[in-house]
XYZ file of C-alpha atoms in Angstrom:
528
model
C 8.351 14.438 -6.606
C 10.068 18.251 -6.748
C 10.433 19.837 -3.130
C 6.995 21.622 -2.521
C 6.218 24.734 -0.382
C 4.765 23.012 2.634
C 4.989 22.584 6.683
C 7.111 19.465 7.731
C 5.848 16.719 9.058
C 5.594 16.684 13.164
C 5.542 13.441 14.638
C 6.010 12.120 18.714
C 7.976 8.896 18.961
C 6.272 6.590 21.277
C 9.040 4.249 21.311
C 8.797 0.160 21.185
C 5.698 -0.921 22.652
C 4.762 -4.768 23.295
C 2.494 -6.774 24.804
C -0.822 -6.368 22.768
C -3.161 -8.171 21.585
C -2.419 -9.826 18.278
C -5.939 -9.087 15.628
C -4.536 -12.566 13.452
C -3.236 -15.334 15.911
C -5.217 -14.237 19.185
C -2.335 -14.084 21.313
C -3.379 -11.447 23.980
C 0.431 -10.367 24.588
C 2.129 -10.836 21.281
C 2.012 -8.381 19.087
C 5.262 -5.703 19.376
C 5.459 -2.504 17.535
C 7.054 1.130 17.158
C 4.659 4.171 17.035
C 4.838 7.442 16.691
C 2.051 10.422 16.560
C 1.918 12.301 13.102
C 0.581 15.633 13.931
C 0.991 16.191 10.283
C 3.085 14.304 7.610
C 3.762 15.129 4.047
C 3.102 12.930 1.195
C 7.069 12.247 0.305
C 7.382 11.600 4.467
C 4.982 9.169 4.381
C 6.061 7.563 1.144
C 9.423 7.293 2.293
C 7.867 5.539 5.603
C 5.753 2.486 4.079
C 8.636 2.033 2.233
C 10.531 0.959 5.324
C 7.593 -1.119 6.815
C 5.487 1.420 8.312
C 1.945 1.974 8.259
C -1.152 4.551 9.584
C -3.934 3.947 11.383
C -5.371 6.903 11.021
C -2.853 9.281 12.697
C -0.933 6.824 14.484
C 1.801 5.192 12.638
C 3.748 2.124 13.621
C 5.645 -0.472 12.212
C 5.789 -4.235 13.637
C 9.179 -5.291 15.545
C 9.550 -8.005 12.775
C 12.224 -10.128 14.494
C 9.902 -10.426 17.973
C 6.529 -9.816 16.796
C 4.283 -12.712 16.697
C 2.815 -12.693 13.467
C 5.675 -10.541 11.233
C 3.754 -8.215 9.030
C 5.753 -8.086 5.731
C 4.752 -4.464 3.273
C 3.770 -5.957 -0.125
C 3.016 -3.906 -3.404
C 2.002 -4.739 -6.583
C 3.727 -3.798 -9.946
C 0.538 -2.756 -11.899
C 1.558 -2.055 -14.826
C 2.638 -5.449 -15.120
C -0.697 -6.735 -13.554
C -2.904 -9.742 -14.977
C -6.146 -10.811 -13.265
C -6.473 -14.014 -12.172
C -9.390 -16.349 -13.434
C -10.946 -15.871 -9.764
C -10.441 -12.290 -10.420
C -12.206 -11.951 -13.697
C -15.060 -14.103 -12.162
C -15.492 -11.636 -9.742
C -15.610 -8.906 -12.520
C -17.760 -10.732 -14.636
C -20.277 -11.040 -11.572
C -20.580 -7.463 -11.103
C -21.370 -6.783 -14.738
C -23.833 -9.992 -14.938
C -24.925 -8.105 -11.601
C -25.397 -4.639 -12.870
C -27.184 -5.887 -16.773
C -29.441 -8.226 -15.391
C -29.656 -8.374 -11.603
C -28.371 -11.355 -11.150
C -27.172 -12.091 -7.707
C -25.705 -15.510 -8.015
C -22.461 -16.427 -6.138
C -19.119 -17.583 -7.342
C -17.542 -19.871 -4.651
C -13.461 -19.924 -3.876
C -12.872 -15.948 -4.597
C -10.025 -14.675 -2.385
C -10.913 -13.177 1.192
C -11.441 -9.131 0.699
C -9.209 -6.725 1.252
C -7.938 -5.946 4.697
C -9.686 -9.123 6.346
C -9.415 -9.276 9.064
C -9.114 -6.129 10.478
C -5.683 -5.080 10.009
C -5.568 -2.155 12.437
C -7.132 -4.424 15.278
C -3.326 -4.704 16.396
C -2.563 -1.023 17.260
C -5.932 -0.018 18.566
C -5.763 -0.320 22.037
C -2.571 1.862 21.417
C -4.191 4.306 20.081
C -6.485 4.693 22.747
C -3.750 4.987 25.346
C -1.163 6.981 23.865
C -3.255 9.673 21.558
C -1.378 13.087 21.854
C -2.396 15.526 24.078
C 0.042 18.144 22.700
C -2.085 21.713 22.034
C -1.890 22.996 18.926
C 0.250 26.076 20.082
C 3.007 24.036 21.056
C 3.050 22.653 17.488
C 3.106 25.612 15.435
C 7.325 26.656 15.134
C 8.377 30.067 14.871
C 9.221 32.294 12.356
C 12.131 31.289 10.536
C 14.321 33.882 11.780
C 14.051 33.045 15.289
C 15.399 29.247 14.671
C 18.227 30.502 12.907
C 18.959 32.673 15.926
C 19.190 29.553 17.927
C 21.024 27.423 15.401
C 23.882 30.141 15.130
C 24.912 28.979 18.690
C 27.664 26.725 17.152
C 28.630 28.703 14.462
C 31.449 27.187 12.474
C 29.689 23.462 13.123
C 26.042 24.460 12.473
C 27.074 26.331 8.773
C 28.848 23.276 7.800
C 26.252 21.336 8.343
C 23.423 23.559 7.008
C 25.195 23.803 3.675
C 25.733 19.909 3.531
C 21.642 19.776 3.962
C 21.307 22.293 1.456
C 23.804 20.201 -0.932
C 22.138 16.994 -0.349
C 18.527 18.665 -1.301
C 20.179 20.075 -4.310
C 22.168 17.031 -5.379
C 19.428 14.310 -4.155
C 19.334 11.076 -6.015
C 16.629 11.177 -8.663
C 13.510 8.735 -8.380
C 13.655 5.885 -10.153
C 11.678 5.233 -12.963
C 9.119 2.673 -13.023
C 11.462 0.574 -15.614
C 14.478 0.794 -13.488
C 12.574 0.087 -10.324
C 11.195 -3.366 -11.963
C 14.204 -4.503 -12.480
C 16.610 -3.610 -9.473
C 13.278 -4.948 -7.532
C 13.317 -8.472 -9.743
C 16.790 -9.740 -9.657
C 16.783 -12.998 -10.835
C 13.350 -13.373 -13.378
C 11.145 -14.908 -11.284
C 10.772 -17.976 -13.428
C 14.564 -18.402 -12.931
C 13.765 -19.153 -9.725
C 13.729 -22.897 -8.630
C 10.894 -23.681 -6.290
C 9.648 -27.367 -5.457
C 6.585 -28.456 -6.905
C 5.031 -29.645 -4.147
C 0.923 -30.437 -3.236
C -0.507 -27.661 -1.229
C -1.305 -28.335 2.016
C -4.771 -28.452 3.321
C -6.309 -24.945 3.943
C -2.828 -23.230 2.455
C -4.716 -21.766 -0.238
C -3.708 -21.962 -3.941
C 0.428 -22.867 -5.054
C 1.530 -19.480 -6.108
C 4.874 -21.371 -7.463
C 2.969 -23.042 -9.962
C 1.615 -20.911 -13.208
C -2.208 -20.760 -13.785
C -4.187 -23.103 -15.125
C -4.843 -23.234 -18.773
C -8.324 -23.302 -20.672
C -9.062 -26.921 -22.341
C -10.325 -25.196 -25.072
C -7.222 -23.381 -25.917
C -5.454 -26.684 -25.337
C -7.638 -28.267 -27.665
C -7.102 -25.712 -30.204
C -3.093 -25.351 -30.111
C -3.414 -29.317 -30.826
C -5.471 -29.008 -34.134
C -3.464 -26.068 -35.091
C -0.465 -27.718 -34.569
C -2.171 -31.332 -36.319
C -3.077 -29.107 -39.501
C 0.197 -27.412 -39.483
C 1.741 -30.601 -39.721
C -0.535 -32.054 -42.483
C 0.809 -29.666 -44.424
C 3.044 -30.463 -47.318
C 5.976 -27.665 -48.065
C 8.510 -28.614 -51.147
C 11.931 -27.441 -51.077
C 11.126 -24.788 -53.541
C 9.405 -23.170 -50.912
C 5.584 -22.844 -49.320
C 2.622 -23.593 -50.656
C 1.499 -20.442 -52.659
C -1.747 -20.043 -50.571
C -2.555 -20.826 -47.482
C -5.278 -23.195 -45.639
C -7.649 -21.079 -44.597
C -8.653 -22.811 -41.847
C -5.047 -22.931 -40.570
C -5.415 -18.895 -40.943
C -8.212 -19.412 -38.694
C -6.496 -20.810 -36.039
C -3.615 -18.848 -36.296
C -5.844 -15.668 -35.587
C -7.786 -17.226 -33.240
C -4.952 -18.229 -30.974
C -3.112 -14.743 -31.612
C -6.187 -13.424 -29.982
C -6.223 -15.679 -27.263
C -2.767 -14.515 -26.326
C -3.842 -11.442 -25.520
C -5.836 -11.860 -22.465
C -8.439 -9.654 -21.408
C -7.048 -6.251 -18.949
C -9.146 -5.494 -15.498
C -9.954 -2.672 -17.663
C -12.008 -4.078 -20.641
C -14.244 -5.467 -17.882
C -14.557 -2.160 -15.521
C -15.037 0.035 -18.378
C -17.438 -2.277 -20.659
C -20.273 -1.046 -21.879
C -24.050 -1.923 -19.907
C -26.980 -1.825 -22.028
C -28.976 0.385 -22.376
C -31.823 -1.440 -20.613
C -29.164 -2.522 -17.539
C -30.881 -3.133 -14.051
C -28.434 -1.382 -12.057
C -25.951 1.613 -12.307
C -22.974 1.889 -10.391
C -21.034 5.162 -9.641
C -17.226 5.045 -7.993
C -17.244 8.793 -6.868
C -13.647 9.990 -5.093
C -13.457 12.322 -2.740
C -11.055 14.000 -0.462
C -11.207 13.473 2.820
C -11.484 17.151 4.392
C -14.438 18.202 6.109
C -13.967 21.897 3.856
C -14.987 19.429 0.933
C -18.693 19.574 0.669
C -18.953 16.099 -1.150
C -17.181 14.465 1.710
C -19.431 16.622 4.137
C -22.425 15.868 2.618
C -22.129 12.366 2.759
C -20.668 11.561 5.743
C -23.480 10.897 7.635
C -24.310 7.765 5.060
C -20.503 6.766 5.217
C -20.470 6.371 8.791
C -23.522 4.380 8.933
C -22.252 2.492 6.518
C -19.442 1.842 8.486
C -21.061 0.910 11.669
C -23.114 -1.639 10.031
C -20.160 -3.852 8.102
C -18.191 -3.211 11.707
C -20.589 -4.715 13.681
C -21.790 -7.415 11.220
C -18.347 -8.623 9.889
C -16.213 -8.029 12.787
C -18.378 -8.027 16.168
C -18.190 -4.818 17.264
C -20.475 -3.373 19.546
C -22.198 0.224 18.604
C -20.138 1.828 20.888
C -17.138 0.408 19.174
C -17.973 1.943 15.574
C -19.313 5.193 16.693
C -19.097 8.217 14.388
C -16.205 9.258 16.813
C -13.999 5.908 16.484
C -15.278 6.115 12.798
C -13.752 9.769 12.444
C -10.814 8.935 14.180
C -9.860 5.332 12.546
C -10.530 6.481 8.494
C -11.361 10.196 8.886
C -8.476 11.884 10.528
C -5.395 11.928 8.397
C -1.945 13.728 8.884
C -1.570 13.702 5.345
C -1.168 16.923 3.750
C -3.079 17.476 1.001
C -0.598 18.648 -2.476
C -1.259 19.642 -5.338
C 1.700 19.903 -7.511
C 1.804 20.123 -12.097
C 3.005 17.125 -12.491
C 0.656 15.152 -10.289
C -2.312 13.623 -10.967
C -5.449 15.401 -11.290
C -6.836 14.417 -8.020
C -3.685 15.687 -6.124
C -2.178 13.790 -3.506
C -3.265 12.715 0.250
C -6.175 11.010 1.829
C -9.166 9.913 -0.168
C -12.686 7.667 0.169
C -13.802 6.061 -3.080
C -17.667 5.608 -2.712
C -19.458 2.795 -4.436
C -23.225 4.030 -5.453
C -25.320 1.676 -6.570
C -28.344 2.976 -7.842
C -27.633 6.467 -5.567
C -26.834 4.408 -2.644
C -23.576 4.128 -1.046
C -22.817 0.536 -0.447
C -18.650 0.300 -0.081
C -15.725 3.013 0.499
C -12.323 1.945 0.136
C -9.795 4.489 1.842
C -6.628 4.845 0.366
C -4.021 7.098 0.107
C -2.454 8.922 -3.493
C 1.357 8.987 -3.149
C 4.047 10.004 -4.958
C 4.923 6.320 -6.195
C 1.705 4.341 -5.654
C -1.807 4.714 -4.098
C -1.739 3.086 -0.718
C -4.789 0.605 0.055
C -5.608 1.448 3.598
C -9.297 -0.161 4.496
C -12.580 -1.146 2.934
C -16.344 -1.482 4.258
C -19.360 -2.010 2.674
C -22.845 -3.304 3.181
C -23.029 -6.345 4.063
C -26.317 -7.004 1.953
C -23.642 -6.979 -1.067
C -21.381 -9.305 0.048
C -22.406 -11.856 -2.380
C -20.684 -9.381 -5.411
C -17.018 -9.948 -3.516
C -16.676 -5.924 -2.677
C -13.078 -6.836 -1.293
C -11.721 -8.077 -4.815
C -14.045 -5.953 -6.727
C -12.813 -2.545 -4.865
C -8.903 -4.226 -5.077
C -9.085 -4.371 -9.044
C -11.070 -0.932 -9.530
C -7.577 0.134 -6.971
C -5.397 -0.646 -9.856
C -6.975 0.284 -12.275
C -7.851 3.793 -10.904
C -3.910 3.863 -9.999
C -3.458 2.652 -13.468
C -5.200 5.765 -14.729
C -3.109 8.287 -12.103
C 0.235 6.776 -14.350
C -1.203 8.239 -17.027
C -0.467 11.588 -15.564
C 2.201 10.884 -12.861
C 4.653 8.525 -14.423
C 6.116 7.888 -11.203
C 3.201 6.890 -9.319
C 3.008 3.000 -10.842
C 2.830 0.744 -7.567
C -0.080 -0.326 -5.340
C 0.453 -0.866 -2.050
C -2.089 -3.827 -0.300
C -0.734 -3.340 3.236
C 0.683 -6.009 5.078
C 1.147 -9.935 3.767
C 1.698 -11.970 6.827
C 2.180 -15.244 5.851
C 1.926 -16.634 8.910
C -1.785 -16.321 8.975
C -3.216 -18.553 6.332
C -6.404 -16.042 5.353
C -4.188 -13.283 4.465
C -2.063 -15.053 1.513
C -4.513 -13.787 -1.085
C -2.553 -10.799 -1.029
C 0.100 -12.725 -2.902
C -2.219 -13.568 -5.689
C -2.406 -10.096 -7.233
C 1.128 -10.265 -9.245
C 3.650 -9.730 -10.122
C 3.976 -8.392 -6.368
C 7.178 -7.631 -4.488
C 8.105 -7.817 -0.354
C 9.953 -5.379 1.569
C 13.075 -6.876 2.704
C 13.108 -6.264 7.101
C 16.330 -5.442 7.199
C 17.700 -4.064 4.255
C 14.630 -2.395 2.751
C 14.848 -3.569 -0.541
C 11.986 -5.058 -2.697
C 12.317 -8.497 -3.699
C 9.768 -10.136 -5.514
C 7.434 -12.611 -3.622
C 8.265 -15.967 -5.648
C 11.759 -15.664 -4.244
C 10.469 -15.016 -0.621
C 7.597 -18.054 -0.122
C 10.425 -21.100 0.198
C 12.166 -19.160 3.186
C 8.468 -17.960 4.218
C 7.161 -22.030 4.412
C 10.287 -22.362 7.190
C 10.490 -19.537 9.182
C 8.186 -16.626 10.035
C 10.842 -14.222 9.793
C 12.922 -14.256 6.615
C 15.520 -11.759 6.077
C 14.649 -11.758 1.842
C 18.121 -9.684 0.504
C 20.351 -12.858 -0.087
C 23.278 -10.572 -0.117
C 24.481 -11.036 3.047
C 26.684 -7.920 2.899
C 24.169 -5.689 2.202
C 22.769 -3.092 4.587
C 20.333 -0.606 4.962
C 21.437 2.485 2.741
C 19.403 4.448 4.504
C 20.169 4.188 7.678
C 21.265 6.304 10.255
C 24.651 7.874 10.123
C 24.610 11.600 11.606
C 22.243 11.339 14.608
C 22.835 15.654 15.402
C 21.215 16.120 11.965
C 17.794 14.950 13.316
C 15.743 17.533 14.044
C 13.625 18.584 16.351
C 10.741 21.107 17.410
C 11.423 22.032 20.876
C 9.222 24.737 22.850
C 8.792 25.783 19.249
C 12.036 26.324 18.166
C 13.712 24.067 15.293
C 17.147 23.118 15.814
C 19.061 19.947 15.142
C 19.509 17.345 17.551
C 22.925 18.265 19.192
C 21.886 21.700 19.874
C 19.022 20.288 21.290
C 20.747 18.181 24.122
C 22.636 21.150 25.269
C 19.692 22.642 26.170
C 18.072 19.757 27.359
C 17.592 19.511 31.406
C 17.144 16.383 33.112
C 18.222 12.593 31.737
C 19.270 11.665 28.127
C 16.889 10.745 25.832
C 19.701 9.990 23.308
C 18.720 6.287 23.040
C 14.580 6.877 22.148
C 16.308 9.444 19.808
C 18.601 7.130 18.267
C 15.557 4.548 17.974
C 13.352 6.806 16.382
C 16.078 7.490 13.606
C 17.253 4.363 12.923
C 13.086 3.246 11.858
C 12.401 6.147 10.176
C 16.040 6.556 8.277
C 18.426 9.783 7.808
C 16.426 11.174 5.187
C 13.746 11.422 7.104
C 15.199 12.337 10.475
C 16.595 15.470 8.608
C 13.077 16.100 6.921
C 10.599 15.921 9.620
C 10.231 17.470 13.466
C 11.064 15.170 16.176
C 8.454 16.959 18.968
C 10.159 17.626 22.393
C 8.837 18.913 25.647
């Protein structure tokens, strides 16, 4: 995405915090992370975050220490364009449609769990109660232009250098990759080249993702009297028969068309008739209070969200409040942009409302990036939960990112969060493919059928077998960060000249190792 006209990001590093609560395996001290405070965050900022493990809960953002953590919380996306449903995936779609037509409200059994379930952001709650900024908005706000230049002039011949390798780099920056070229640095091998033992899942594992999916009897049974017909036939060596069976034409066209299995699409989009029972309406809006759609309803929204809080996960009113409702899926640092060759919508924070019938029974929030939209939670009524509102919402996701492509070429990932292995309930994420992990130490994508053997023995998996590589991102310059300081921007080692009191090199150095150079010389590093 072209450099835009808009304010940096401002974040406060919190630094490594441990000894929480983990929301998956219980343990009530072993959950680690990093965090930080976005005051604000551009879209590109935040891209370029997720795709080094971090995540937001609402404004905080943190990222697991993988390596110590007790449940290592691995970012997972899913190639879309690429994407085929699953057969438990088109029974869920084909629910929903029996649903709306006819009002039928029978359940299909074995569906994956729904999205973000449990609770993802359980983990860095109490967090965010305790560390929430108190920073006023004044001391956020930098001054003009011409007054940080002042400062930066301080070391002249250093400072210029610098400022014109910055402006170089901008200039010069490495185009994005296209969706094409990001497949296949991401694949590697094929994943079918890819050796993995064909072993019986284990009790409660959930389904063998190394195995390919089942095929229909019926088109069994058909490939066999195709291929029984075929064979019945008598060619001379003067050549074929001058017409052909027509029942072998039959088959032929019958199993052409059974290669080409149905898209999440031809189910979303199908037709109801005219005499359907119900109507369903996926509205998105922006999450701004200035938007009067998003104003409007989100009185509804919150109850909405109270009720599947307190029904599916235990909370107590007071827990689901319409302040901890605002806070958690309501207050976003993203910045809201607009640019030609986005999509439509623009990009930033966004709630896509499920009306059935004019009421609002789910909202997914997710977030519209420059290279995917970003699945960040999901509630709904739990009245509905018999129509599988976690898959349903997932596959109207990629679809609905499917459609953004059309526009933004770039944008052609979805991101599902977090796949933590570890925790048994959470593999479904690995069913939507094909789906790629983020390496935890080299940042690289490698795609999941290559990471599950090392996954089934150890918890933490470095997944980059090239054990020379290293993160290309990381930090090299640490003066380049910079920082907003009494509202003055200036790069780091101007900075800790004027700094009184102890070093804070090392939190410093910490901060812009997790977040990388590029964005240690993007975004403002608050200091008091």
């Amino acid at each position: 995405m072209a450099e835009a006209d808009h304010s940096p990001s401002i974040v406060e590093y919190f630094g490594g915090e441990g000894g929480y609560r983990c929301g998956y395996c219980k343990n009530e001290t072993g959950y680690l992370s990093h965090g930080m405070w976005a005051h604000s965050m551009t879209v590109q900022d935040y891209q370029d975050l997720i795709d080094r493990g971090w995540r937001r809960s609402g404004k905080y953002v943190y990222k697991p220490v993988m390596n110590q953590t007790c449940c290592p919380q691995y970012t997972i996306r899913c190639r879309l364009l690429h994407f085929q449903p699953s057969k438990s995936h088109k029974k869920v779609l084909k629910k929903m449609l029996k649903f709306l037509a006819k009002g039928d409200a029978s359940t299909v059994a074995g569906v994956e769990e729904p999205m973000e379930s449990p609770r993802e952001d359980d983990v860095a709650d109490s967090f965010v109660f305790t560390k929430e900024s108190d920073i006023s908005q004044s001391e956020l706000k930098p001054l003009s232009v011409d007054q940080t230049e002042c400062v930066e002039t301080e070391d002249n011949n250093k400072e210029e250098d610098m400022k014109k390798e910055v402006i170089v780099k901008k200039m010069e920056s490495k185009p994005f990759q296209t969706c094409a070229d990001q497949d296949n640095a991401g694949s590697g091998e094929s994943s079918d080249s890819v050796k993995l033992g064909h072993t019986t899942p284990k009790p409660g594992k959930g389904a063998d993702l190394s195995k390919p999916p089942c095929r229909k009897a019926k088109d069994i049974r058909k490939e066999r009297k195709l291929q029984k017909l075929l064979q019945n036939q008598t060619h001379t060596l003067e050549g074929p028969p001058s017409q052909e069976d027509p029942q072998v034409l039959l088959f032929q066209k019958s199993k052409s068309k059974a290669n080409q299995p149905k898209s999440i699409e031809d189910f979303i989009f199908a037709l109801l008739p005219a005499d359907a029972t119900h109507q369903l309406e996926v509205r998105l809006v922006p999450v701004s209070f200035e938007d009067p759609q998003f104003k409007s309803s989100f009185s509804q929204s919150a109850t909405l969200f109270a009720k599947y809080q307190m029904a599916i996960h235990k909370d107590t009113p007071s827990e689901c409040g319409e302040s901890e409702f605002t806070r958690f899926l309501c207050d976003s640092p993203l910045e809201a942009e607009n640019p030609p060759n986005g999509p439509d919508c623009g990009y930033g924070s966004f709630h896509q409302q499920y009306w059935l019938d004019g009421k609002m029974i789910a909202v997914g929030v997710i977030d519209i990036l420059p290279h995917c939209v970003s699945s960040v939670y999901l509630y709904y009524d739990p009245e509905y939960t018999f129509l599988s509102l976690g898959v349903y919402s997932a596959l109207r996701e990629i679809a609905f990112t499917r459609q953004l492509h059309e526009k933004a070429s770039e944008l052609c990932y979805y991101y599902m969060g977090f796949y933590i292995h570890s925790c048994p309930k959470m593999r479904y994420k690995g069913q939507y493919r094909p789906s790629d992990l983020l390496c935890p130490e080299t940042y690289v994508w490698v795609p999941i059928e290559q990471c599950l053997p090392t996954l089934e023995h150890s918890k933490y998996c470095r997944f980059n077998q090239d054990l020379e590589a290293v993160d290309e991102g990381c930090i090299k310059e640490l003066g380049r960060v910079r920082v907003l300081h009494k509202r003055i921007v200036m790069p780091y080692d101007i900075y800790k000249k004027r700094r009184k009191g102890p070093s804070d090199e090392a939190n410093v150095q910490q901060y812009a190792s997790l977040v990388g150079q590029t964005c240690s010389e993007r975004m403002l590093l608050f200091r008091s």
